[in-house]
Short mmCIF file of C-alpha atoms in Angstrom, two decimals:
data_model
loop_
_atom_site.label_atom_id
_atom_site.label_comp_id
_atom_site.label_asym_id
_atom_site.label_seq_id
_atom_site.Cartn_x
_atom_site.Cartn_y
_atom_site.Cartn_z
CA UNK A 99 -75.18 -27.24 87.85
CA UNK A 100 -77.35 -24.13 85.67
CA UNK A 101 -76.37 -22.36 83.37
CA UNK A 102 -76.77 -19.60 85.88
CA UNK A 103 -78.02 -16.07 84.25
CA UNK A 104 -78.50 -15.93 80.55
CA UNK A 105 -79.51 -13.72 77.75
CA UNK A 106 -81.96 -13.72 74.95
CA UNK A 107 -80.40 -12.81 71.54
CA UNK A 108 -82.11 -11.95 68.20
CA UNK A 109 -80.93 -11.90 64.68
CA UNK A 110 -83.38 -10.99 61.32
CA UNK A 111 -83.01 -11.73 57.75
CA UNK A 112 -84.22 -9.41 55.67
CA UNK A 113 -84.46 -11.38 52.36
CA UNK A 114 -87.47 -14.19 54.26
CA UNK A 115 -87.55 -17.82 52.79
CA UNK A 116 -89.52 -18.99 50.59
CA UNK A 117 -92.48 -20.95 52.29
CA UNK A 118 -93.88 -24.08 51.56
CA UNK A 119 -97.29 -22.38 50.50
CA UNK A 120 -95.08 -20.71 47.87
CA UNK A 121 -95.31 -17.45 49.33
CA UNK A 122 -92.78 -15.40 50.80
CA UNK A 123 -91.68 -14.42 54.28
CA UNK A 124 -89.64 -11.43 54.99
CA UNK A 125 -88.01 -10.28 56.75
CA UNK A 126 -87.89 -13.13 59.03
CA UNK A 127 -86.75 -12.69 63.02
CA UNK A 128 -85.80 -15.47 65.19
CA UNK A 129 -84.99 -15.17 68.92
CA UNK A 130 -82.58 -17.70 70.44
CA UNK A 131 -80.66 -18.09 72.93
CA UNK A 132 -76.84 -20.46 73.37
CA UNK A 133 -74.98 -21.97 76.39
CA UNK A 134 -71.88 -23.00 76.34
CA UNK A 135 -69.03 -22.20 73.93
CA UNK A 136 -68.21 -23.22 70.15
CA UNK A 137 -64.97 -25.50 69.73
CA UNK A 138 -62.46 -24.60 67.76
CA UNK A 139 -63.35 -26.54 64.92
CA UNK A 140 -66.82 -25.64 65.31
CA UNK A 141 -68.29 -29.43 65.40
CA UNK A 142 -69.93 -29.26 69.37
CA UNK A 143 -73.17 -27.97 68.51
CA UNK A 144 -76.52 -29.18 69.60
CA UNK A 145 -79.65 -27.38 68.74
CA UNK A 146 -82.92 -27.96 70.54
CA UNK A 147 -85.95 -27.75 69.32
CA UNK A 148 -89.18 -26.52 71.36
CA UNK A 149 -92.44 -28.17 71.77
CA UNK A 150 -95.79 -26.57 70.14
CA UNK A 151 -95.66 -23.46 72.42
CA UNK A 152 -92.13 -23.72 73.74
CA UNK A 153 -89.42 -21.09 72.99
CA UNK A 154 -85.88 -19.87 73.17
CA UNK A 155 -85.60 -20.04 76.62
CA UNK A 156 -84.40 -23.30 76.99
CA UNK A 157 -82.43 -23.34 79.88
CA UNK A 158 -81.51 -20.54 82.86
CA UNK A 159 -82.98 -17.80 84.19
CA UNK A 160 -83.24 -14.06 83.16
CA UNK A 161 -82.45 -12.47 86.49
CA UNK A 162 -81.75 -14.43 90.00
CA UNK A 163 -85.14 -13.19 91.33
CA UNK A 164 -87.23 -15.36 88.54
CA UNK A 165 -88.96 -18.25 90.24
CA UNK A 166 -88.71 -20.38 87.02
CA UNK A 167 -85.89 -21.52 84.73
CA UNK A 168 -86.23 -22.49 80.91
CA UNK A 169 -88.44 -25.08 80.22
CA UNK A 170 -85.60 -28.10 80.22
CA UNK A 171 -83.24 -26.34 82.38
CA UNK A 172 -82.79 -30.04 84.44
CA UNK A 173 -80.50 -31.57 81.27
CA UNK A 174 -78.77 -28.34 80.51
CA UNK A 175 -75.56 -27.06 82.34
CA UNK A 176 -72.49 -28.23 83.29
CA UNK A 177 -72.09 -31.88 83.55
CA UNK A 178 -76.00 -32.51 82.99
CA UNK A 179 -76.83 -34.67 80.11
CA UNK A 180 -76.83 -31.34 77.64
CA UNK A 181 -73.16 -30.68 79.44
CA UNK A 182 -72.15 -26.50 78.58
CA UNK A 183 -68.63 -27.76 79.09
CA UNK A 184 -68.28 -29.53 76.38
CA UNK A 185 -71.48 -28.56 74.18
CA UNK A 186 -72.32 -25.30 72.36
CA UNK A 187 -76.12 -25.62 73.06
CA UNK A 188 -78.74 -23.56 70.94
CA UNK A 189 -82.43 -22.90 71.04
CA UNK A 190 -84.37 -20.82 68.64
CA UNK A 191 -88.21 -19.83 68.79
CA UNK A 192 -90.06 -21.04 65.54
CA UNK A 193 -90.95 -18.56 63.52
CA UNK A 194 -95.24 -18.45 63.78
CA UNK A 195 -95.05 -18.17 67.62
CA UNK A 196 -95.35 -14.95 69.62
CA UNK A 197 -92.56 -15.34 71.76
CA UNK A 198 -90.11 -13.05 69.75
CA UNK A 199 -89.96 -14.72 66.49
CA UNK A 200 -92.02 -13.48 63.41
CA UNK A 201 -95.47 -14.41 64.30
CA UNK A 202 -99.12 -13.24 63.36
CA UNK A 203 -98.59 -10.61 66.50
CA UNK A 204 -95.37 -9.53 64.39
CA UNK A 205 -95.84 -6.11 62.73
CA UNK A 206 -95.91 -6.22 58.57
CA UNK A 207 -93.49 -4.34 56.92
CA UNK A 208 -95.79 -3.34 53.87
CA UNK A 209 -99.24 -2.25 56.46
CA UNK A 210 -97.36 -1.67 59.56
CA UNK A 211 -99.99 -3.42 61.24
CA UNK A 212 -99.96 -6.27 62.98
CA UNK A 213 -100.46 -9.71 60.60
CA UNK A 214 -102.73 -11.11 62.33
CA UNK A 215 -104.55 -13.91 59.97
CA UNK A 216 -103.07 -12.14 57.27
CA UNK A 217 -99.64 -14.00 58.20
CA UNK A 218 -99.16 -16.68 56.12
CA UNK A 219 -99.53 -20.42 56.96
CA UNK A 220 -96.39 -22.01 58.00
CA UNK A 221 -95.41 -25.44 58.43
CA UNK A 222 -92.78 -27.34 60.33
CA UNK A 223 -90.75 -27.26 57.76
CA UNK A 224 -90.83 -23.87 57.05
CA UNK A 225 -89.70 -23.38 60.81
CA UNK A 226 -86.49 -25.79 59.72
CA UNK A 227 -85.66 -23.51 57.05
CA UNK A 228 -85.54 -20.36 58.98
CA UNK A 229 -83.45 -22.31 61.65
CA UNK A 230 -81.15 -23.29 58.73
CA UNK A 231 -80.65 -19.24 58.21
CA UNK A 232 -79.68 -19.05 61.73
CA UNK A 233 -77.35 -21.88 61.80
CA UNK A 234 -75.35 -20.73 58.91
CA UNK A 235 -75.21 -17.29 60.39
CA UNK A 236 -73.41 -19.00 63.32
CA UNK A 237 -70.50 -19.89 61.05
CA UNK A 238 -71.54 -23.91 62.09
CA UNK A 239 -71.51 -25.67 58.98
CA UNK A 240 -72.93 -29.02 60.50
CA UNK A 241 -74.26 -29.72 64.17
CA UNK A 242 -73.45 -32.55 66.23
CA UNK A 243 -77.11 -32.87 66.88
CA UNK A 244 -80.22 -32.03 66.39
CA UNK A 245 -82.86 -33.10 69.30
CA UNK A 246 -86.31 -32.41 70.19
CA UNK A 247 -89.71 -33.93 71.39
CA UNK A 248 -93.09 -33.44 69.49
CA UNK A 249 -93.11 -30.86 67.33
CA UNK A 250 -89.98 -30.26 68.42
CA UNK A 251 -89.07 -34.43 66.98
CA UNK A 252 -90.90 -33.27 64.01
CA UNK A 253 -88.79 -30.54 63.20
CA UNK A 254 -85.14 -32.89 63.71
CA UNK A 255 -86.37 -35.31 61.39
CA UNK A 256 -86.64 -32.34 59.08
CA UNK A 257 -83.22 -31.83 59.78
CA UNK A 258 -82.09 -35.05 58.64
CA UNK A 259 -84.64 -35.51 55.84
CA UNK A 260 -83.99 -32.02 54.21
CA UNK A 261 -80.41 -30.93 55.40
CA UNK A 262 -78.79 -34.49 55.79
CA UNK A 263 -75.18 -32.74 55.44
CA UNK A 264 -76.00 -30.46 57.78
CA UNK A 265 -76.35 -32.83 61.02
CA UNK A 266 -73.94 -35.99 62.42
CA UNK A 267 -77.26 -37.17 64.48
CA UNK A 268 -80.33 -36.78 65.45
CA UNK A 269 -82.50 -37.30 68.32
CA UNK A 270 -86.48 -37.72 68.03
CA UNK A 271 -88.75 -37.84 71.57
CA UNK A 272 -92.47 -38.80 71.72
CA UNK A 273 -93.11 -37.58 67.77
CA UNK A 274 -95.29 -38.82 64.90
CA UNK A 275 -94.58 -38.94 61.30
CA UNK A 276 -98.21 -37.49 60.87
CA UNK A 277 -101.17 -36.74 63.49
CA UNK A 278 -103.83 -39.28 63.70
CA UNK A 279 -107.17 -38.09 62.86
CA UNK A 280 -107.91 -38.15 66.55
CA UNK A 281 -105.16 -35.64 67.08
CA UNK A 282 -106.23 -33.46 64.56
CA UNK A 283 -109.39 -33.58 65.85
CA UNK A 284 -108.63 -32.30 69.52
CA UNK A 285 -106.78 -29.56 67.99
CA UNK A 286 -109.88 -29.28 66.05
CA UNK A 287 -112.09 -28.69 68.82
CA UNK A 288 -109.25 -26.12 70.60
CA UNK A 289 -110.04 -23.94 67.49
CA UNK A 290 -113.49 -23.69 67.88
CA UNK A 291 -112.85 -22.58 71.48
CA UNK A 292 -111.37 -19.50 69.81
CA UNK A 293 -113.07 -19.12 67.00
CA UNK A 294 -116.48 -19.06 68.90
CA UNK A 295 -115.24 -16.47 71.68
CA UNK A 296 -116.48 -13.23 70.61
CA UNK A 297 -113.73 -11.24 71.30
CA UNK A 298 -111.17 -13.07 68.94
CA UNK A 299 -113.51 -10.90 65.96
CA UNK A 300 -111.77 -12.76 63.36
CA UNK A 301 -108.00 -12.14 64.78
CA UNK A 302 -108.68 -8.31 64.42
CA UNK A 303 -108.80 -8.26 68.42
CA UNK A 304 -107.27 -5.61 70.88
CA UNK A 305 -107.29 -8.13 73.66
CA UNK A 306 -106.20 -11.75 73.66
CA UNK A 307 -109.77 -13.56 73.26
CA UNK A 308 -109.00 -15.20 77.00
CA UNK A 309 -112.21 -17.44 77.16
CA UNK A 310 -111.86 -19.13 74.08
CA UNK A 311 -107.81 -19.72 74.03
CA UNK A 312 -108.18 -21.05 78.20
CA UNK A 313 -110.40 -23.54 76.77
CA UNK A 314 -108.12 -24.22 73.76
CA UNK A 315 -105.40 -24.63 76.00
CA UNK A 316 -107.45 -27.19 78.20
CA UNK A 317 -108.41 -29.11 75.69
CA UNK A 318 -104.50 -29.74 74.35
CA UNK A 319 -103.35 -30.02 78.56
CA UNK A 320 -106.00 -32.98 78.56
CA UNK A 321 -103.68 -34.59 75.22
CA UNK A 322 -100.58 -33.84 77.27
CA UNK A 323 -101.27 -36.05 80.55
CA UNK A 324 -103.09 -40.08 80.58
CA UNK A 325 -104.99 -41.79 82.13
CA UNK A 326 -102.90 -43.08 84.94
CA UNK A 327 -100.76 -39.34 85.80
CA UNK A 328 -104.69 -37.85 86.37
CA UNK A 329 -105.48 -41.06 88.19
CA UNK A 330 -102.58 -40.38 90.41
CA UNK A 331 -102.45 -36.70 90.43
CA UNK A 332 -106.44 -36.10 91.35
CA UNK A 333 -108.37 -38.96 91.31
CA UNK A 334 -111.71 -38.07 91.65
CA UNK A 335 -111.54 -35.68 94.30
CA UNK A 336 -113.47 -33.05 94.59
CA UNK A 337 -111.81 -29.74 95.16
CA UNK A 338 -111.95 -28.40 98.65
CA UNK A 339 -113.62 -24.63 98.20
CA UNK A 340 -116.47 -26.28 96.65
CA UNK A 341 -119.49 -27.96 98.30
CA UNK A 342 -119.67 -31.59 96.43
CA UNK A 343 -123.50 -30.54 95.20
CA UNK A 344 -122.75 -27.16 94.45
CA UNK A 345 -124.19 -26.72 90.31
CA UNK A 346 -120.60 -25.00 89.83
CA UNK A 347 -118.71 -27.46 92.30
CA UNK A 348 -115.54 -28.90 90.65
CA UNK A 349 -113.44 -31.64 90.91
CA UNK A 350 -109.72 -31.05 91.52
CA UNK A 351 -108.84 -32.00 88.06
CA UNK A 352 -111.49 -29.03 86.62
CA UNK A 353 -109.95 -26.49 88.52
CA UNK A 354 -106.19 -27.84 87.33
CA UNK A 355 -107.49 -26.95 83.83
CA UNK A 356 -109.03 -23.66 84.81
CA UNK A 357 -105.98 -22.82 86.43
CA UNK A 358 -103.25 -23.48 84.07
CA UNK A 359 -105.80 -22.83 81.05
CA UNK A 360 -106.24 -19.01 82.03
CA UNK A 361 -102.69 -18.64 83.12
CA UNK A 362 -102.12 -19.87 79.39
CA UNK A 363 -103.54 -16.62 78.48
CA UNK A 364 -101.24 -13.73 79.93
CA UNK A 365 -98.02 -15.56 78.36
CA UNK A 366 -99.43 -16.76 74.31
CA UNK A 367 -100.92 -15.28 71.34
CA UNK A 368 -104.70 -17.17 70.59
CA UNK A 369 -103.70 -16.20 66.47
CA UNK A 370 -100.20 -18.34 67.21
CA UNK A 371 -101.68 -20.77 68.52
CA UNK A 372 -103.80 -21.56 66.01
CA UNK A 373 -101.21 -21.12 63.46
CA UNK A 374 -98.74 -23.51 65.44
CA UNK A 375 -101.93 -25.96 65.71
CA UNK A 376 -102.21 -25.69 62.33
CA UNK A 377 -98.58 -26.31 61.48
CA UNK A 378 -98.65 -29.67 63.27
CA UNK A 379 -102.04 -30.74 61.84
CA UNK A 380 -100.48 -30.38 58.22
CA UNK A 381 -97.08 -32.19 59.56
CA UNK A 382 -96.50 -35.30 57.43
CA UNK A 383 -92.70 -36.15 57.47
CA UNK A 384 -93.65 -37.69 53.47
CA UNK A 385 -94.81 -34.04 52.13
CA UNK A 386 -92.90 -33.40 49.10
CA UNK A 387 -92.40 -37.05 48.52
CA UNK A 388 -93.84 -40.43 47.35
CA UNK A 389 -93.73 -42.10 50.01
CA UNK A 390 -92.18 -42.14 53.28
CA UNK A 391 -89.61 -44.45 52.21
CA UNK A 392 -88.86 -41.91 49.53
CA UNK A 393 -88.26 -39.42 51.82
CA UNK A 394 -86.14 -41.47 54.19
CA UNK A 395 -83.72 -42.20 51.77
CA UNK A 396 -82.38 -38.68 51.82
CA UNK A 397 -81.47 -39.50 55.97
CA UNK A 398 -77.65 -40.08 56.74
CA UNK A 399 -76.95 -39.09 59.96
CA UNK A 400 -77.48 -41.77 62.73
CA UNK A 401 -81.07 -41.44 64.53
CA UNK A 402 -82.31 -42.12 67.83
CA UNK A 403 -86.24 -42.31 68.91
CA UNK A 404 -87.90 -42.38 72.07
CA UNK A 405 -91.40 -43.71 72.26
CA UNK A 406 -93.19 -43.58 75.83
CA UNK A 407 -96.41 -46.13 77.07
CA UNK A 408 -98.57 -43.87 78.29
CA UNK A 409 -98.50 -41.39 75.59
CA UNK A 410 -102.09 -41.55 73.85
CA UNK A 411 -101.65 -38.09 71.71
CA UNK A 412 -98.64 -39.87 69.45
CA UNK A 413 -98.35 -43.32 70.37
CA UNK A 414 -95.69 -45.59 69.75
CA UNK A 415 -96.96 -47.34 66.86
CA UNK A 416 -96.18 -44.49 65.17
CA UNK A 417 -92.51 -44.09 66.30
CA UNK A 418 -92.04 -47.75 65.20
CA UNK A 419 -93.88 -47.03 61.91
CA UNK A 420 -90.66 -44.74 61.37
CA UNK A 421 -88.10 -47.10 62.81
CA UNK A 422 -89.43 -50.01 60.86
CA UNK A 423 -89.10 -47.86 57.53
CA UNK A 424 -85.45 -46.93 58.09
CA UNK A 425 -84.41 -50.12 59.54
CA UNK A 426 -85.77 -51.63 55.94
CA UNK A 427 -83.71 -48.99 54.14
CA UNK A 428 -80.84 -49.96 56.32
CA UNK A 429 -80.25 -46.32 57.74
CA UNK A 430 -78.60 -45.82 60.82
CA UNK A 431 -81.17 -45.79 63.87
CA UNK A 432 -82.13 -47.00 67.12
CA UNK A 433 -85.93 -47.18 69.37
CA UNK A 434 -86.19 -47.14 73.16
CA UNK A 435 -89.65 -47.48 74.31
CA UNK A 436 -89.91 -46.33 77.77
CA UNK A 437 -92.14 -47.26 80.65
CA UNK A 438 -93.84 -44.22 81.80
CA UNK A 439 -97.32 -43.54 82.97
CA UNK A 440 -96.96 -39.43 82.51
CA UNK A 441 -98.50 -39.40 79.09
CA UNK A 442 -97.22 -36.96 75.81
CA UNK A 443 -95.11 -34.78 78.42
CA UNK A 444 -93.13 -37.79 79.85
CA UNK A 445 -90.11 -36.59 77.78
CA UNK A 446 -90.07 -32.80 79.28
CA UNK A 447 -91.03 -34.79 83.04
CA UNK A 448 -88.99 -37.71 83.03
CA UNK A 449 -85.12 -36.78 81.18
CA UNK A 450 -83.29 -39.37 83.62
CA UNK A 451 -85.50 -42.48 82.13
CA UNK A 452 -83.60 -41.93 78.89
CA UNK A 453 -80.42 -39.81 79.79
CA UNK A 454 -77.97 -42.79 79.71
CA UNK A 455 -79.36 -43.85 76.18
CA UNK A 456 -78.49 -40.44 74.67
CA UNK A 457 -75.35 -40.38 76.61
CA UNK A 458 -74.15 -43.46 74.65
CA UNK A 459 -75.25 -42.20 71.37
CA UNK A 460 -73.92 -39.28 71.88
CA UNK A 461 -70.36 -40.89 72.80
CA UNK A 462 -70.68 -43.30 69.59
CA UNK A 463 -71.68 -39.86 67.38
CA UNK A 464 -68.37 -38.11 68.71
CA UNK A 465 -65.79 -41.20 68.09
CA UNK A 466 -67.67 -41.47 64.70
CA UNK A 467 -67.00 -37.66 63.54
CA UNK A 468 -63.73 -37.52 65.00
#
C-alpha cells in the first residue's frame, strides 16, 4: 500500500557547518520529507539517502492527479519492505542540489544573488553533516538505520564511519569506497558537455545551458544501464520515424538518450550537477584517515552491502574491497552479490531481489537494540 498524499517540509540552520574545504556554509536549508510515525522511545527511524540527483521525495505523491510517485515509492508504505507502520521513514535532499536544499541556484545571504560557482565545493561528507543537523533537530538521538545506494551508500557509510553512536545499522547498495579513474572520467567528459555549451557563460547563465547538461546527462544514463539491459531493451533497432540511411537517422537507443537527456533539463540545475559530480569524484570513504582500515575502525553498527553483476560504473570488487577490510577488523557486516543484468540502477529497478535480505537484518538489528 502508498503512503498515499504527502508533504514536503523544510527546516534551515542559520549558524551553516563547517565544510570540509574549511570554509563555512550558512545558513544551510534542507528539504525532507517523513512517513510514518516516531515510537515512543524514538528508536524506529530509518533515513534514506538519495542517489546523485535524487531528492526528498522519496516516496508518495504530491496531489492524486501526479502521474509519478517518489523515486522508491515500491518499498515504502505500509507493509512494504520500508513498512510506515512500524518505521518513521525520512528523506532529506543533500545540500549542493537544486531541489530545495542550499545549492549553487540558492540565493547568498551576503550578495543576494544567486551562488552560482561562487558556492563552495561540497563533499559527501559535508552532505552527512548537514543531515546530522536535521536528525538532531528531530529529537532522534540514534536511527535504526541508515540506507542508501550510490552516492546515496556513500553517504551511510559516512554515517557509520563519522557518527558511529548515532546509527544501530547500516545498509550500503551498489557503492564504492572511491570512483575508479574510469568513473571519474565519464563524469569528466559530462562536464565538458557543459562547460563547452555557450550558454552556461561560466554559471552566470539566465537559462539552464540545455545542450550541454542533455548531453551530460546522457553520458551518466549510459553509466547507469549495461550491456545486457540495452541489449534487451533496444538492440540495434533502428527507430521507426527515421529512414535507416537518413545522415540524422537514429537508432532506438539514441533517441532513449535524447529523450530522457533533454527531459533532464526542465527538472535539474547544470551548476548542481556539476557540483554533485564533483562531490562523488572527490568521495574516498579513507579522507581524513590513513588508511581505510583506519577509518573502519571507528564503524560499530552492524553493516549490510549489496553488490550487483552487471553494474560496470562501481563494480563489485569494490564492495568486497570494503567487506574484506571490515571482515579483517572483525566488524559486524554482511555481502550479497546479486544476479542482475540491469546495470548501476539495478538497486532502484530490482528492490524484491534483495528485500528478504534486509528484512532479516533488519529483524536481527531490532532484537539486538531491544
Amino acid at each position: 500500500m502508498s503512503v498515499g498524499i504527502v508533504a514536503e517540509q523544510s527546516i534551515a540552520f542559520e549558524s551553516g557547518i563547517r565544510l570540509d574545504s574549511g570554509r563555512i556554509l550558512a545558513p544551510v536549508t534542507l528539504v525532507y520529507e517523513t512517513y510514518g510515525r516516531l515510537n515512543e522511545f524514538r528508536s524506529n527511524a530509518i533515513l534514506v539517502e538519495h542517489a546523485w540527483t535524487g531528492d526528498a521525495h522519496l516516496a508518495g505523491k504530491y496531489r492524486e492527479e501526479d502521474t509519478r510517485p517518489g523515486w522508491w515509492d515500491a518499498i515504502v508504505g505500509p507493509g512494504r519492505l520500508l513498512d510506515t507502520d512500524s518505521y518513521f521513514v525520512i528523506c532529506s535532499n543533500v545540500i549542493g542540489s537544486c531541489l530545495g536544499s542550499t545549492g549553487p541556484t540558492s540565493i547568498n545571504p551576503k550578495t543576494r544573488k544567486r551562488y552560482n560557482l561562487t558556492f563552495p565545493v561540497v563533499t559527501v561528507r559535508d552532505m552527512v553533516r548537514a543531515q546530522k543537523l536535521l536528525i538532531d533537530a528531530l529529537g532522534i538521538g540514534k536511527l535504526l538505520c541508515v540506507m542508501g545506494g550510490s552516492m546515496g551508500g556513500m553517504q551511510a557509510l559516512e554515517w557509520a564511519i563519522q557518527y558511529p553512536g548515532s546509527i544501530a545499522s547500516a545498509i550500503v547498495l551498489a557503492t564504492t569506497p572511491r570512483p575508479s579513474p574510469q568513473a571519474i572520467s565519464l563524469n569528466a567528459v559530462a562536464r565538458w558537455a557543459i562547460f563547452n555549451d555557450p550558454t552556461w557563460r561560466k554559471g552566470e547563465y539566465k537559462h539552464n545551458p540545455k545542450d550541454g547538461l542533455a548531453l551530460a546527462r546522457g553520458i551518466g544514463h549510459i553509466t547507469f544501464l549495461s550491456d545486457e539491459s540495452m541489449n534487451a531493451k533496444f538492440g540495434r533497432r533502428f527507430s521507426a520515424k527515421d529512414g535507416q540511411f537518413d545522415f540524422f537517422g537514429q537508432f532506438e537507443v539514441e533517441r532513449y538518450l535524447n529523450y530522457n537527456g533533454y527531459n533532464f533539463v526542465d527538472r535539474f540545475d547544470a551548476n548542481s550537477f556539476l557540483y554533485l559530480a564533483k562531490a562523488l569524484d572527490l568521495y574516498d570513504v579513507a579522507l581524513g584517515f590513513e588508511s581505510m582500515a583506519e577509518a573502519f575502525a571507528q564503524v560499530v553498527a552492524p553493516l549490510q552491502f549489496f553488490a550487483f553483476t552487471s553494474d560496470w560504473l562501481y563494480p563489485p570488487y569494490q564492495t568486497e574491497e570494503m567487506v574484506d577490510c571490515l571482515r579483517g577488523l572483525g566488524k559486524p557486516v554482511e555481502y550479497h552479490l546479486i544476479p542482475s543484468s540491469y546495470g548501476h540502477d539495478a538497486f532502484l529497478l530490482e528492490h524484491e531481489t534483495f528485500a528478504p535480505m534486509v528484512r532479516e537484518f533488519f529483524a536481527r538489528v531490532e532484537l539486538d537494540t531491544n
